[in-house]
Coordinates of C-alpha atoms and ligand atoms in Angstrom, one line a residue:
M227 CA 3.3 8.8 -21.2
L228 CA 4.8 7.2 -18.0
G229 CA 7.6 5.8 -20.3
R230 CA 9.1 9.1 -20.7
Y231 CA 9.3 9.6 -16.9
Q232 CA 11.0 7.9 -14.0
P233 CA 8.1 7.1 -11.4
I234 CA 9.1 7.0 -7.8
V235 CA 6.6 5.9 -5.4
V236 CA 7.2 7.2 -1.9
A237 CA 5.3 5.3 1.1
N238 CA 6.0 4.6 4.8
R239 CA 5.8 1.0 4.1
A240 CA 7.7 -1.0 1.4
P241 CA 5.5 -3.1 -0.7
L242 CA 7.0 -6.3 0.6
A243 CA 8.2 -7.6 3.9
L244 CA 10.8 -10.1 4.9
E245 CA 9.5 -13.0 6.8
P246 CA 12.8 -14.6 8.4
A247 CA 13.2 -18.3 8.4
D248 CA 12.0 -20.2 11.4
V249 CA 14.3 -23.1 12.7
Y250 CA 11.8 -24.3 15.0
R251 CA 9.0 -24.7 12.5
N252 CA 11.6 -25.5 9.9
T253 CA 10.1 -22.8 7.4
P254 CA 12.4 -20.9 5.0
E255 CA 12.8 -17.2 4.9
R256 CA 10.1 -15.7 2.5
L257 CA 9.8 -12.4 0.8
V258 CA 5.9 -11.6 1.0
K259 CA 4.3 -8.9 -0.9
G260 CA 2.2 -6.4 1.4
A261 CA -1.5 -6.9 1.6
G262 CA -4.1 -4.6 0.1
G263 CA -5.1 -2.6 -2.9
L264 CA -2.5 0.0 -2.6
V265 CA 0.3 -2.2 -3.1
T266 CA -1.5 -4.2 -5.8
A267 CA -2.2 -0.8 -7.6
L268 CA 1.0 0.7 -7.2
S269 CA 2.8 -2.7 -7.9
S270 CA 1.2 -2.7 -11.5
L271 CA 2.6 0.7 -11.9
A272 CA 5.8 0.0 -10.5
S273 CA 6.5 -3.2 -12.4
S274 CA 5.3 -2.0 -15.7
T275 CA 7.5 1.1 -15.7
S276 CA 10.3 -0.1 -13.5
A277 CA 9.4 2.5 -10.9
L278 CA 11.5 3.0 -7.7
W279 CA 9.8 2.5 -4.3
V280 CA 11.1 4.9 -1.3
A281 CA 10.2 3.5 1.9
V282 CA 11.1 3.8 5.6
A283 CA 12.9 0.9 7.3
R284 CA 10.5 0.0 10.2
D285 CA 12.4 -2.7 12.0
E286 CA 15.3 -5.2 11.8
A287 CA 13.5 -7.1 9.0
D288 CA 13.4 -4.0 6.9
R289 CA 17.0 -3.2 7.6
A290 CA 18.0 -6.5 6.5
L291 CA 16.2 -5.9 3.1
A292 CA 18.0 -2.6 2.9
A293 CA 21.3 -4.3 3.3
R294 CA 20.6 -6.2 0.1
G295 CA 21.3 -3.3 -2.2
D296 CA 20.8 0.4 -2.7
P297 CA 18.3 0.5 -4.1
A298 CA 17.6 -3.2 -3.4
E299 CA 16.3 -5.4 -6.4
L300 CA 13.8 -7.6 -4.5
V301 CA 11.7 -10.5 -5.8
T302 CA 8.6 -11.7 -4.1
E303 CA 7.3 -15.2 -3.9
D304 CA 5.0 -14.4 -6.7
G305 CA 7.9 -13.3 -9.1
T306 CA 7.3 -9.6 -8.9
T307 CA 10.5 -7.6 -9.0
Y308 CA 10.6 -4.2 -6.9
R309 CA 13.3 -1.6 -6.7
V310 CA 13.2 -0.3 -3.2
A311 CA 15.4 2.3 -1.6
F312 CA 15.0 2.4 2.2
V313 CA 15.7 5.2 4.5
E314 CA 16.9 4.2 7.8
P315 CA 16.1 6.5 10.8
T316 CA 17.3 5.8 14.3
P317 CA 14.7 3.7 16.3
E318 CA 14.0 6.8 18.5
A319 CA 13.3 9.1 15.5
Y320 CA 11.3 6.3 13.9
D321 CA 9.2 5.9 17.1
L322 CA 8.5 9.7 17.4
Y323 CA 7.4 9.9 13.6
Y324 CA 5.3 6.8 13.7
N325 CA 4.0 6.1 17.1
T326 CA 3.8 9.6 18.6
V327 CA 3.0 12.0 15.6
S328 CA 1.4 9.8 12.8
N329 CA -0.5 7.4 15.3
P330 CA -2.1 8.4 17.3
L331 CA -1.9 12.4 17.0
L332 CA -2.6 12.7 13.3
W333 CA -4.6 9.7 12.8
F334 CA -6.9 10.8 15.9
I335 CA -7.2 14.3 14.3
Q336 CA -8.2 13.0 10.9
H337 CA -10.7 10.5 12.1
Y338 CA -12.1 12.9 15.0
L339 CA -11.3 10.4 17.6
W340 CA -10.0 12.8 20.4
D341 CA -12.0 13.3 23.5
L342 CA -11.4 17.1 23.5
A343 CA -12.4 17.5 27.0
R344 CA -9.5 15.3 28.2
E345 CA -7.2 15.0 25.1
P346 CA -4.9 15.6 23.6
I347 CA -2.6 17.5 25.7
V348 CA -0.2 19.6 23.6
D349 CA 3.2 20.7 25.0
T350 CA 6.8 20.7 24.3
A351 CA 7.2 17.0 23.9
T352 CA 4.7 17.2 21.0
L353 CA 6.9 19.9 19.3
Y354 CA 9.9 17.8 20.0
A355 CA 8.3 14.8 18.5
W356 CA 7.1 16.7 15.4
R357 CA 10.7 18.1 14.8
E358 CA 12.9 15.3 15.8
G359 CA 10.7 12.6 14.4
Y360 CA 8.3 13.5 11.8
V361 CA 10.1 16.4 10.2
R362 CA 13.3 14.4 10.4
V363 CA 12.0 11.4 8.9
N364 CA 10.2 13.2 6.2
Q365 CA 13.6 15.1 5.5
M366 CA 15.6 11.7 5.1
V367 CA 12.8 10.4 2.7
A368 CA 12.8 13.6 0.6
D369 CA 16.6 13.7 0.2
R370 CA 16.4 10.2 -0.8
V371 CA 13.9 11.0 -3.5
V372 CA 15.8 14.0 -4.5
A373 CA 19.1 11.9 -4.9
E374 CA 17.1 9.3 -7.0
A375 CA 15.8 12.1 -9.1
L376 CA 19.1 13.6 -9.8
A377 CA 20.7 10.2 -10.7
S378 CA 18.0 9.3 -13.1
A379 CA 18.3 9.8 -16.8
K380 CA 14.6 10.6 -17.1
P381 CA 12.5 13.4 -15.4
P382 CA 11.0 12.1 -12.1
L383 CA 7.2 11.6 -11.4
V384 CA 6.7 11.5 -7.7
F385 CA 3.8 9.8 -6.1
V386 CA 3.7 10.3 -2.4
Q387 CA 1.3 8.5 -0.2
D388 CA -0.6 9.3 3.0
Y389 CA -0.5 11.0 6.2
Q390 CA 3.0 10.1 7.4
L391 CA 4.8 12.0 4.6
Y392 CA 2.9 15.3 4.6
C393 CA 6.2 17.3 4.5
V394 CA 7.8 15.3 1.6
P395 CA 6.1 17.3 -1.5
G396 CA 7.3 20.6 -0.1
M397 CA 10.9 19.3 0.6
V398 CA 11.3 17.7 -2.8
R399 CA 10.0 20.8 -4.5
A400 CA 12.5 23.1 -2.5
A401 CA 15.2 21.0 -3.6
L402 CA 14.3 20.4 -7.3
G403 CA 12.2 23.3 -8.4
D404 CA 10.4 22.1 -11.6
V405 CA 9.4 18.7 -10.8
R406 CA 5.8 16.9 -11.0
I407 CA 4.6 15.6 -7.7
Q408 CA 1.2 14.0 -6.7
H409 CA 0.3 13.2 -3.2
F410 CA -2.6 10.9 -2.3
V411 CA -4.0 11.1 1.3
H412 CA -5.9 7.6 2.1
I413 CA -7.6 8.9 5.3
P414 CA -10.5 11.6 5.9
W415 CA -9.5 15.2 5.7
P416 CA -11.4 16.8 8.7
T417 CA -12.9 20.5 8.9
P418 CA -10.6 23.6 9.2
Q419 CA -11.8 24.0 13.0
Y420 CA -10.7 20.2 14.0
W421 CA -7.1 20.9 12.5
T422 CA -6.7 23.7 15.0
I423 CA -6.1 21.2 17.7
L424 CA -2.7 21.2 16.5
P425 CA -0.1 24.1 17.3
K426 CA -0.2 26.5 14.4
S427 CA 3.4 25.7 13.4
I428 CA 2.6 22.2 12.8
R429 CA -0.7 22.4 10.9
D430 CA 0.8 25.2 8.8
A431 CA 3.7 23.0 8.1
I432 CA 1.4 20.3 7.1
L433 CA -0.4 22.4 4.6
H434 CA 2.9 24.0 3.1
G435 CA 4.2 20.4 2.9
L436 CA 1.3 19.2 0.9
L437 CA 1.0 22.2 -1.3
G438 CA 4.5 21.5 -2.6
A439 CA 2.6 19.0 -4.9
D440 CA 1.0 19.7 -8.2
V441 CA -2.0 17.3 -7.6
L442 CA -3.4 16.3 -4.2
G443 CA -5.6 13.3 -4.3
F444 CA -8.3 12.4 -1.5
Q445 CA -10.9 9.9 -1.3
T446 CA -14.0 11.6 -1.5
R447 CA -15.6 14.9 -2.6
R448 CA -16.2 15.7 1.1
D449 CA -12.4 15.5 1.8
V450 CA -11.7 17.7 -1.2
R451 CA -14.0 20.3 0.1
N452 CA -12.6 20.1 3.7
F453 CA -9.1 20.6 2.3
L454 CA -9.9 23.4 0.2
L455 CA -11.7 25.3 3.2
T456 CA -8.7 24.4 5.3
C457 CA -6.5 26.2 2.9
E458 CA -8.7 29.2 2.8
E459 CA -9.6 29.5 6.4
N460 CA -6.2 28.4 8.1
L461 CA -3.7 29.6 5.7
G462 CA -5.7 32.6 4.1
L463 CA -5.0 31.3 0.6
A464 CA -6.8 32.1 -2.6
V465 CA -9.0 29.0 -3.4
D466 CA -11.2 28.2 -6.4
F467 CA -14.0 25.9 -5.3
R468 CA -15.4 25.2 -8.9
E469 CA -12.2 24.5 -10.4
R470 CA -10.8 22.7 -7.0
T471 CA -7.6 24.6 -7.1
V472 CA -5.4 26.2 -4.5
F473 CA -3.2 29.2 -5.7
Y474 CA 0.1 28.8 -3.8
E475 CA 3.5 30.5 -4.5
G476 CA 2.6 31.2 -8.0
R477 CA 1.4 27.6 -8.8
A478 CA -2.0 26.2 -9.2
V479 CA -2.5 23.2 -7.0
W480 CA -5.1 20.7 -8.2
V481 CA -7.2 19.0 -5.5
R482 CA -9.1 16.0 -6.7
N483 CA -11.0 13.1 -5.3
Y484 CA -9.9 9.4 -6.6
P485 CA -11.9 7.0 -4.5
I486 CA -9.6 4.0 -4.1
S487 CA -10.8 0.7 -5.0
I488 CA -9.8 -3.0 -5.4
D489 CA -8.3 -5.5 -8.0
V490 CA -11.7 -7.3 -8.7
D491 CA -10.4 -10.0 -10.7
G492 CA -7.2 -10.6 -8.5
L493 CA -9.4 -10.9 -5.4
L494 CA -11.8 -13.2 -7.1
A495 CA -9.0 -15.5 -8.0
Q496 CA -7.7 -15.4 -4.5
A497 CA -11.2 -16.1 -3.1
D498 CA -11.1 -19.5 -5.2
S499 CA -7.8 -20.6 -4.0
E500 CA -7.3 -23.7 -2.1
E501 CA -6.6 -22.0 1.2
V502 CA -9.9 -20.3 1.1
I503 CA -11.8 -23.3 0.1
A504 CA -10.2 -25.0 3.3
E505 CA -11.4 -21.9 5.4
Q506 CA -14.6 -21.9 4.0
A507 CA -15.2 -25.6 4.9
R508 CA -14.1 -24.9 8.4
L509 CA -16.6 -21.9 8.6
L510 CA -19.5 -24.0 7.1
S511 CA -18.8 -26.5 10.2
W512 CA -20.2 -23.8 12.7
R513 CA -21.9 -21.0 10.6
P514 CA -25.6 -20.5 12.0
E515 CA -28.4 -19.9 9.6
K516 CA -27.9 -16.2 9.5
L517 CA -24.5 -14.8 9.6
I518 CA -23.5 -11.1 10.3
L519 CA -19.9 -10.4 9.7
R520 CA -17.4 -7.6 10.3
V521 CA -13.7 -7.7 9.2
D522 CA -11.6 -5.0 10.7
R523 CA -8.3 -3.9 12.0
T524 CA -8.7 -3.2 15.9
D525 CA -8.6 0.4 15.3
L526 CA -10.7 2.8 17.2
S527 CA -12.0 4.5 14.1
K528 CA -13.8 1.2 13.1
N529 CA -16.4 1.4 15.8
I530 CA -16.3 -2.2 16.7
V531 CA -18.0 -1.9 20.3
R532 CA -21.0 0.0 19.0
G533 CA -21.3 -2.6 16.5
F534 CA -21.7 -5.1 19.4
L535 CA -24.1 -2.9 21.3
A536 CA -26.3 -2.3 18.2
Y537 CA -26.4 -6.3 17.7
E538 CA -27.2 -6.7 21.6
R539 CA -30.2 -4.1 21.0
M540 CA -31.5 -6.3 17.9
L541 CA -31.2 -9.4 20.1
D542 CA -33.3 -7.6 22.9
Y543 CA -35.9 -6.6 20.4
H544 CA -35.9 -9.7 18.4
Q545 CA -36.0 -12.9 20.5
E546 CA -37.2 -14.9 17.5
L547 CA -33.6 -14.7 16.2
H548 CA -31.9 -16.1 19.0
G549 CA -30.2 -19.3 18.2
D550 CA -30.3 -18.7 14.4
V551 CA -27.9 -15.7 14.2
Q552 CA -24.3 -15.1 14.9
F553 CA -22.2 -12.1 14.6
W554 CA -18.6 -13.2 13.6
A555 CA -16.2 -10.2 14.3
Y556 CA -12.9 -11.2 12.5
L557 CA -10.4 -8.6 13.6
Q558 CA -6.6 -8.0 12.9
P559 CA -4.6 -6.7 15.7
S560 CA -3.5 -3.1 15.1
R561 CA -0.9 -0.8 16.7
Q562 CA -0.8 -2.8 19.8
D563 CA 2.2 -0.7 21.0
I564 CA 0.0 2.2 21.6
D565 CA -1.9 2.2 24.9
D566 CA -5.2 3.4 23.6
Y567 CA -5.2 0.6 20.9
R568 CA -4.4 -2.0 23.6
A569 CA -7.1 -0.8 25.6
Y570 CA -9.6 -0.6 22.9
L571 CA -9.1 -4.3 22.0
G572 CA -9.5 -5.0 25.7
S573 CA -13.1 -3.3 25.7
V574 CA -14.0 -5.0 22.3
L575 CA -13.1 -8.4 24.0
S576 CA -15.0 -7.6 27.4
V577 CA -18.3 -6.2 25.8
A578 CA -18.5 -9.3 23.5
A579 CA -18.0 -11.5 26.5
R580 CA -20.7 -9.6 28.5
I581 CA -23.2 -9.9 25.6
N582 CA -22.5 -13.7 25.2
R583 CA -22.9 -14.1 29.1
K584 CA -26.3 -12.3 28.7
F585 CA -27.7 -14.3 25.8
S586 CA -26.0 -17.7 25.4
R587 CA -28.1 -20.8 25.8
G588 CA -27.8 -24.4 24.7
G589 CA -25.0 -24.6 22.3
W590 CA -25.7 -21.0 20.9
T591 CA -23.1 -18.1 21.4
P592 CA -24.3 -14.9 19.9
I593 CA -20.9 -13.4 19.0
R594 CA -17.8 -15.0 17.9
V595 CA -14.7 -12.9 18.0
E596 CA -11.4 -13.9 16.5
V597 CA -8.3 -11.9 16.6
D598 CA -6.0 -13.2 14.0
D599 CA -4.3 -12.2 10.6
V600 CA -5.1 -14.8 7.9
M601 CA -6.5 -13.1 4.8
A602 CA -7.9 -16.4 3.4
R603 CA -10.3 -16.4 6.5
A604 CA -11.5 -13.0 5.9
L605 CA -12.2 -14.0 2.2
A606 CA -14.1 -17.1 3.5
G607 CA -16.1 -14.8 5.6
Y608 CA -16.8 -12.4 2.6
R609 CA -18.1 -15.3 0.6
Q610 CA -20.6 -16.2 3.4
F611 CA -22.0 -13.5 5.1
D612 CA -25.9 -12.5 5.2
V613 CA -25.1 -9.1 6.6
L614 CA -21.7 -7.4 6.5
L615 CA -21.5 -4.6 9.1
V616 CA -19.1 -1.7 8.2
N617 CA -19.9 1.0 10.6
P618 CA -16.7 3.2 11.1
I619 CA -17.0 6.5 13.1
Y620 CA -15.0 7.9 10.1
D621 CA -12.9 6.0 7.4
G622 CA -11.2 7.2 4.2
M623 CA -12.7 4.7 2.2
N624 CA -13.0 1.2 3.6
L625 CA -12.2 -1.4 1.1
V626 CA -13.9 -4.4 3.2
A627 CA -17.2 -2.9 2.1
K628 CA -16.2 -3.3 -1.6
E629 CA -14.3 -6.5 -1.3
G630 CA -17.0 -8.2 0.9
V631 CA -19.9 -7.5 -1.6
V632 CA -18.0 -8.4 -4.8
C633 CA -16.9 -11.8 -3.1
N634 CA -20.0 -12.7 -1.5
R635 CA -22.3 -15.7 -2.8
R636 CA -25.5 -15.1 -0.8
D637 CA -26.4 -11.5 -2.1
G638 CA -25.6 -10.4 1.4
V639 CA -26.5 -7.1 2.6
L640 CA -23.9 -4.2 3.2
V641 CA -24.8 -2.1 6.4
L642 CA -22.7 0.9 5.8
S643 CA -21.8 3.9 7.8
E644 CA -22.6 7.3 6.3
N645 CA -19.0 8.4 7.5
A646 CA -17.1 5.8 5.5
G647 CA -15.6 7.2 2.3
S648 CA -17.4 4.3 0.2
Y649 CA -20.6 5.8 1.2
E650 CA -20.3 8.3 -1.6
E651 CA -20.3 5.3 -4.2
L652 CA -22.2 2.5 -2.3
G653 CA -24.8 4.5 -0.2
D654 CA -27.5 4.2 -2.3
F655 CA -27.5 0.2 -2.5
A656 CA -26.5 -0.2 1.1
L657 CA -28.6 0.1 4.5
T658 CA -26.7 3.2 5.6
V659 CA -26.5 4.3 9.1
N660 CA -25.3 6.8 11.4
P661 CA -22.4 5.0 13.2
F662 CA -23.1 6.6 16.7
D663 CA -26.7 5.4 16.6
I664 CA -27.1 1.9 17.9
D665 CA -30.8 1.6 17.6
E666 CA -30.5 2.7 13.9
T667 CA -27.6 0.2 13.4
A668 CA -29.7 -2.5 15.2
E669 CA -32.8 -1.9 12.9
A670 CA -30.4 -2.0 9.8
L671 CA -29.0 -5.3 11.0
Y672 CA -32.6 -6.7 11.3
L673 CA -33.7 -5.4 8.0
G674 CA -30.5 -6.8 6.4
L675 CA -31.1 -10.4 7.9
T676 CA -35.0 -10.3 6.9
M677 CA -34.8 -8.6 3.5
D678 CA -36.6 -10.6 0.8
A679 CA -34.5 -12.3 -1.9
P680 CA -35.1 -10.1 -5.1
Q681 CA -34.3 -7.0 -3.1
K682 CA -31.2 -8.3 -1.8
Q683 CA -30.1 -9.5 -5.3
A684 CA -30.7 -6.1 -6.9
R685 CA -28.7 -4.3 -4.2
A686 CA -25.9 -6.5 -4.3
E687 CA -25.9 -6.5 -8.0
R688 CA -25.6 -2.8 -8.1
I689 CA -22.8 -2.6 -5.7
R690 CA -20.8 -5.2 -7.8
E691 CA -21.4 -3.3 -10.9
T692 CA -20.4 -0.1 -9.2
V693 CA -17.0 -1.6 -7.9
R694 CA -16.2 -3.2 -11.1
A695 CA -16.7 -0.2 -13.1
A696 CA -14.3 1.7 -10.8
D697 CA -11.9 -0.6 -9.8
I698 CA -8.2 -0.2 -8.7
N699 CA -7.1 0.3 -12.4
R700 CA -9.3 3.2 -12.6
W701 CA -7.9 4.6 -9.5
I702 CA -4.4 4.7 -10.9
S703 CA -5.4 5.7 -14.4
L704 CA -7.4 8.8 -13.2
Q705 CA -4.6 10.0 -11.5
V706 CA -2.2 9.4 -14.3
Q707 CA -4.7 11.1 -16.8
D708 CA -4.6 14.2 -14.4
L709 CA -1.0 14.3 -14.4
R710 CA -0.9 14.1 -18.1
D711 CA -3.4 16.8 -18.5
L712 CA -1.0 19.0 -16.3
I713 CA 2.1 18.3 -18.2
D714 CA 0.6 18.7 -21.7
Ligands
GDG658 C1 -6.8 2.7 5.0 C2 -7.7 3.5 5.4 C3 -8.7 3.0 3.1 C4 -8.8 -8.2 5.7 N1 -8.3 -9.4 6.7 C5 -7.2 -9.3 6.7 C6 -6.5 -8.3 5.9 N2 -7.7 -7.6 5.4 C7 -7.4 -6.5 4.4 C8 -8.8 -6.3 3.9 C9 -8.7 -4.8 3.2 C10 -7.7 -4.2 4.3 O1 -7.1 -5.5 5.0 C11 -8.5 -3.2 5.0 O2 -8.6 -2.1 4.3 P1 -9.6 -0.9 4.8 O3 -9.7 0.0 3.6 O4 -10.8 -1.6 5.1 O5 -9.0 -0.1 6.1 P2 -7.5 0.4 6.6 O6 -6.6 -0.7 7.0 O7 -7.8 1.3 7.6 O8 -7.0 1.1 5.2 C12 -9.1 3.2 4.7 C13 -7.4 2.3 2.9 O9 -6.4 2.5 3.8 C14 -6.9 2.2 1.5 O10 -6.8 3.6 0.9 O11 -9.8 2.4 2.5 O12 -9.9 4.1 4.9 O13 -8.1 3.5 6.8 O14 -8.2 -4.9 1.9 O15 -8.9 -7.1 2.6 N3 -5.4 -8.1 5.8 C15 -4.5 -9.0 6.3 N4 -4.9 -10.1 7.0 C16 -6.1 -10.2 7.4 O16 -6.5 -11.2 8.0 N5 -3.1 -9.0 6.1

């Protein structure tokens, strides 16, 4: 079905990045594929159908790639070819679009992260950042999609990604009229009330923008329900909850959940690579008898500090575990140009240091924090954990939960927040927790560490089966299937 169409994938980030040559280390320039399931999934779509990828140039390295062609034909180290059309906003517009509106304003709203008694303060600067940053960059992206659609011999199929580009579907529809558009939101969709933090002009523009699509994809059923409610309550639109449809300007917009997943075979092959084997050897040189692991970006939504406080409680209650257990937090630095994020990483480090001062004895350190960005090290951790802690405050899906259990060699136990998207699929086989409750989390960590082998094996097996049955290819195929139903 896709062959009759020209797919256009639209995302903030290109699927690859340029790592410039380093004269001091004597390393050549590299074109590296972006990490994560989204790139993998959309890459298979993009390479099998010669899709075009429209992305925003974020920095000098992206601008250097943009200069290589329009669209640029780019071949990554592993031989995959991408066609990428970059839009190039001014650094000021990009900063307002990305660092003021998308992160933190929208990200904080969609993860319920604001401390509402104090923040956010909305003023004319917010409206300026929205207009001159977010809307402006969205318009540039939409214009580029429209130009490519008009230049194509085949009718376009537009796949827009995520919260940075909410206005794009409406803008593309305004220009092209009859065109098939799908938008997928990777992060949670909060309640209608929580959206009213934003000025009406902004929150309405977000809904009008999204409703330009034919199909709106979310991670979970809860997100779908919240979106339908938001359309009904905040815009007064007619909504059919059974059919999961919003009636908008004479069209029926389908709202569906497509839980994102992982490329199981690709991930397992990567976990067998030389690099991961070397990282595992390193890990085995220091690992204690019982290993608790977390792998996260240093994002406020990931709830890293409460994870440490829960572990501290567990050590308070269970002195017998002292010396035998270690909590390894493997953290990727994230958004360090935003003050709240820098401060958050500071609290993560200082809470870990306090707990280590409190309990360390002999050669034993209860928490090991590593802040780095080496995927092979995360995979080595996945292979080796006894308990994997995934306790986000709110999370769209959380792929670490899926990847970790699929790769693990010890039938390790997943401790999972009831507010992670993956809870809908994996909750029955994990030890689930309220992420705010550190006593409950402490108890779950303890249960996970002491669970008997048959029970651990049964739970891990059910998670592996669930993830295999709904892998990343299914995420894509469900979306394509719905578009096919819509077109036929
Ligand atoms: C957003 C939503 C949603 C791990 N270590 C390294 C590294 N990783 C990879 C993991 C995993 C990815 O990073 C993290 O994905 P998550 O899903 O856990 O979280 P977000 O980054 O917040 O992703 C989330 C997702 O989008 C997809 O829709 O599930 O809810 O928030 O794949 O393997 N990556 C790199 N270095 C590492 O050291 N580069």
